[in-house]
PDB file of C-alpha atoms in Angstrom:
ATOM      1  CA  MET A  26      82.645  27.294  99.308  1.00  0.00           C
ATOM      2  CA  SER A  27      85.852  26.176  98.522  1.00  0.00           C
ATOM      3  CA  THR A  28      87.758  25.648 102.124  1.00  0.00           C
ATOM      4  CA  ILE A  29      91.652  25.530 101.338  1.00  0.00           C
ATOM      5  CA  ILE A  30      94.074  24.009 103.565  1.00  0.00           C
ATOM      6  CA  THR A  31      97.026  25.576 103.390  1.00  0.00           C
ATOM      7  CA  GLU A  32      99.980  22.600 104.108  1.00  0.00           C
ATOM      8  CA  GLU A  33     100.947  22.605 108.067  1.00  0.00           C
ATOM      9  CA  GLU A  34      97.155  22.628 108.096  1.00  0.00           C
ATOM     10  CA  LYS A  35      97.561  19.312 106.649  1.00  0.00           C
ATOM     11  CA  LEU A  36     100.900  18.683 108.531  1.00  0.00           C
ATOM     12  CA  ASN A  37      98.859  18.996 111.883  1.00  0.00           C
ATOM     13  CA  HIS A  38      95.593  17.745 111.288  1.00  0.00           C
ATOM     14  CA  PRO A  39      94.707  13.546 112.133  1.00  0.00           C
ATOM     15  CA  TYR A  40      93.099  12.433 108.490  1.00  0.00           C
ATOM     16  CA  TYR A  41      95.839  13.972 106.900  1.00  0.00           C
ATOM     17  CA  LYS A  42      98.166  12.950 108.607  1.00  0.00           C
ATOM     18  CA  LEU A  43      96.754   8.863 108.353  1.00  0.00           C
ATOM     19  CA  MET A  44      97.471   9.520 104.735  1.00  0.00           C
ATOM     20  CA  GLU A  45     100.729   9.442 105.188  1.00  0.00           C
ATOM     21  CA  LEU A  46     101.402   6.485 107.199  1.00  0.00           C
ATOM     22  CA  ARG A  47     102.272   3.019 105.568  1.00  0.00           C
ATOM     23  CA  GLY A  48     103.252  -0.346 106.609  1.00  0.00           C
ATOM     24  CA  ASP A  49     102.987  -1.491 109.705  1.00  0.00           C
ATOM     25  CA  LEU A  50     101.918   1.881 111.592  1.00  0.00           C
ATOM     26  CA  LEU A  51      99.094   2.486 109.550  1.00  0.00           C
ATOM     27  CA  GLU A  52      98.189  -0.310 110.408  1.00  0.00           C
ATOM     28  CA  THR A  53      98.899   0.084 113.526  1.00  0.00           C
ATOM     29  CA  GLU A  54      96.704   3.938 113.808  1.00  0.00           C
ATOM     30  CA  LEU A  55      93.785   2.257 112.397  1.00  0.00           C
ATOM     31  CA  ASN A  56      93.604  -0.470 114.453  1.00  0.00           C
ATOM     32  CA  SER A  57      94.194   1.916 117.486  1.00  0.00           C
ATOM     33  CA  TRP A  58      90.477   4.024 115.892  1.00  0.00           C
ATOM     34  CA  SER A  59      87.185   3.157 115.943  1.00  0.00           C
ATOM     35  CA  ARG A  60      84.893   1.326 114.020  1.00  0.00           C
ATOM     36  CA  LEU A  61      83.040   5.641 114.086  1.00  0.00           C
ATOM     37  CA  ASP A  62      86.252   7.264 113.647  1.00  0.00           C
ATOM     38  CA  LEU A  63      86.873   4.936 110.764  1.00  0.00           C
ATOM     39  CA  ILE A  64      83.473   5.780 109.558  1.00  0.00           C
ATOM     40  CA  GLU A  65      84.708   9.666 109.437  1.00  0.00           C
ATOM     41  CA  TRP A  66      87.419   8.932 107.630  1.00  0.00           C
ATOM     42  CA  LEU A  67      85.902   7.748 104.786  1.00  0.00           C
ATOM     43  CA  CYS A  68      83.236   9.318 104.589  1.00  0.00           C
ATOM     44  CA  TRP A  69      86.173  12.350 104.676  1.00  0.00           C
ATOM     45  CA  ASN A  70      87.660  10.688 101.996  1.00  0.00           C
ATOM     46  CA  ASP A  71      85.217   9.517 100.272  1.00  0.00           C
ATOM     47  CA  ARG A  72      81.652  12.117  99.769  1.00  0.00           C
ATOM     48  CA  ASN A  73      80.558   9.110  96.786  1.00  0.00           C
ATOM     49  CA  GLY A  74      80.943   5.953  99.229  1.00  0.00           C
ATOM     50  CA  VAL A  75      78.829   4.165 100.967  1.00  0.00           C
ATOM     51  CA  TYR A  76      79.675   4.062 104.225  1.00  0.00           C
ATOM     52  CA  LYS A  77      77.082   5.459 107.415  1.00  0.00           C
ATOM     53  CA  ASP A  78      75.655   2.326 108.934  1.00  0.00           C
ATOM     54  CA  GLU A  79      71.568   4.173 108.334  1.00  0.00           C
ATOM     55  CA  ASP A  80      73.308   4.738 104.043  1.00  0.00           C
ATOM     56  CA  SER A  81      75.011   0.655 103.927  1.00  0.00           C
ATOM     57  CA  LEU A  82      72.293  -0.442 105.384  1.00  0.00           C
ATOM     58  CA  GLN A  83      69.819   0.780 102.826  1.00  0.00           C
ATOM     59  CA  GLU A  84      72.204   0.008  99.340  1.00  0.00           C
ATOM     60  CA  PHE A  85      73.707  -3.003 100.739  1.00  0.00           C
ATOM     61  CA  GLY A  86      71.381  -4.527 104.264  1.00  0.00           C
ATOM     62  CA  ASN A  87      74.708  -5.031 105.535  1.00  0.00           C
ATOM     63  CA  ILE A  88      77.267  -2.359 107.641  1.00  0.00           C
ATOM     64  CA  VAL A  89      80.465  -1.464 107.379  1.00  0.00           C
ATOM     65  CA  SER A  90      82.454  -2.978 109.851  1.00  0.00           C
ATOM     66  CA  LYS A  91      85.804  -2.224 111.909  1.00  0.00           C
ATOM     67  CA  GLU A  92      87.831  -4.757 110.166  1.00  0.00           C
ATOM     68  CA  GLU A  93      86.259  -3.699 106.776  1.00  0.00           C
ATOM     69  CA  ALA A  94      86.629  -0.145 107.148  1.00  0.00           C
ATOM     70  CA  ILE A  95      90.089  -1.184 107.634  1.00  0.00           C
ATOM     71  CA  GLU A  96      90.880  -2.514 105.083  1.00  0.00           C
ATOM     72  CA  ILE A  97      89.257   0.130 102.319  1.00  0.00           C
ATOM     73  CA  ILE A  98      90.718   2.650 104.628  1.00  0.00           C
ATOM     74  CA  SER A  99      94.803   1.175 103.051  1.00  0.00           C
ATOM     75  CA  ARG A 100      93.370   0.540 100.354  1.00  0.00           C
ATOM     76  CA  GLN A 101      92.545   3.959  99.116  1.00  0.00           C
ATOM     77  CA  ILE A 102      95.822   5.415 101.178  1.00  0.00           C
ATOM     78  CA  THR A 103      97.953   2.869  99.466  1.00  0.00           C
ATOM     79  CA  GLN A 104      96.568   3.086  95.807  1.00  0.00           C
ATOM     80  CA  ALA A 105      96.665   7.312  95.822  1.00  0.00           C
TER      81      ALA A 105
END
């Protein structure tokens, strides 16, 4: 079942708001988020990615650090 989100709802949702930021604003916002919040965003944005600790440990033998999560999110947003 597909859930349709309106443009107004997008403007009020923190995940969509994040996607509108660039440069220093994006970096500042990402640094204010916890590691777990960053991983949740990554899972939301890329359902096929391996970001959760359990999956990452099994697949790669390590977990995604906060710094790595920020780098990945920044790349995903700026290359979108």
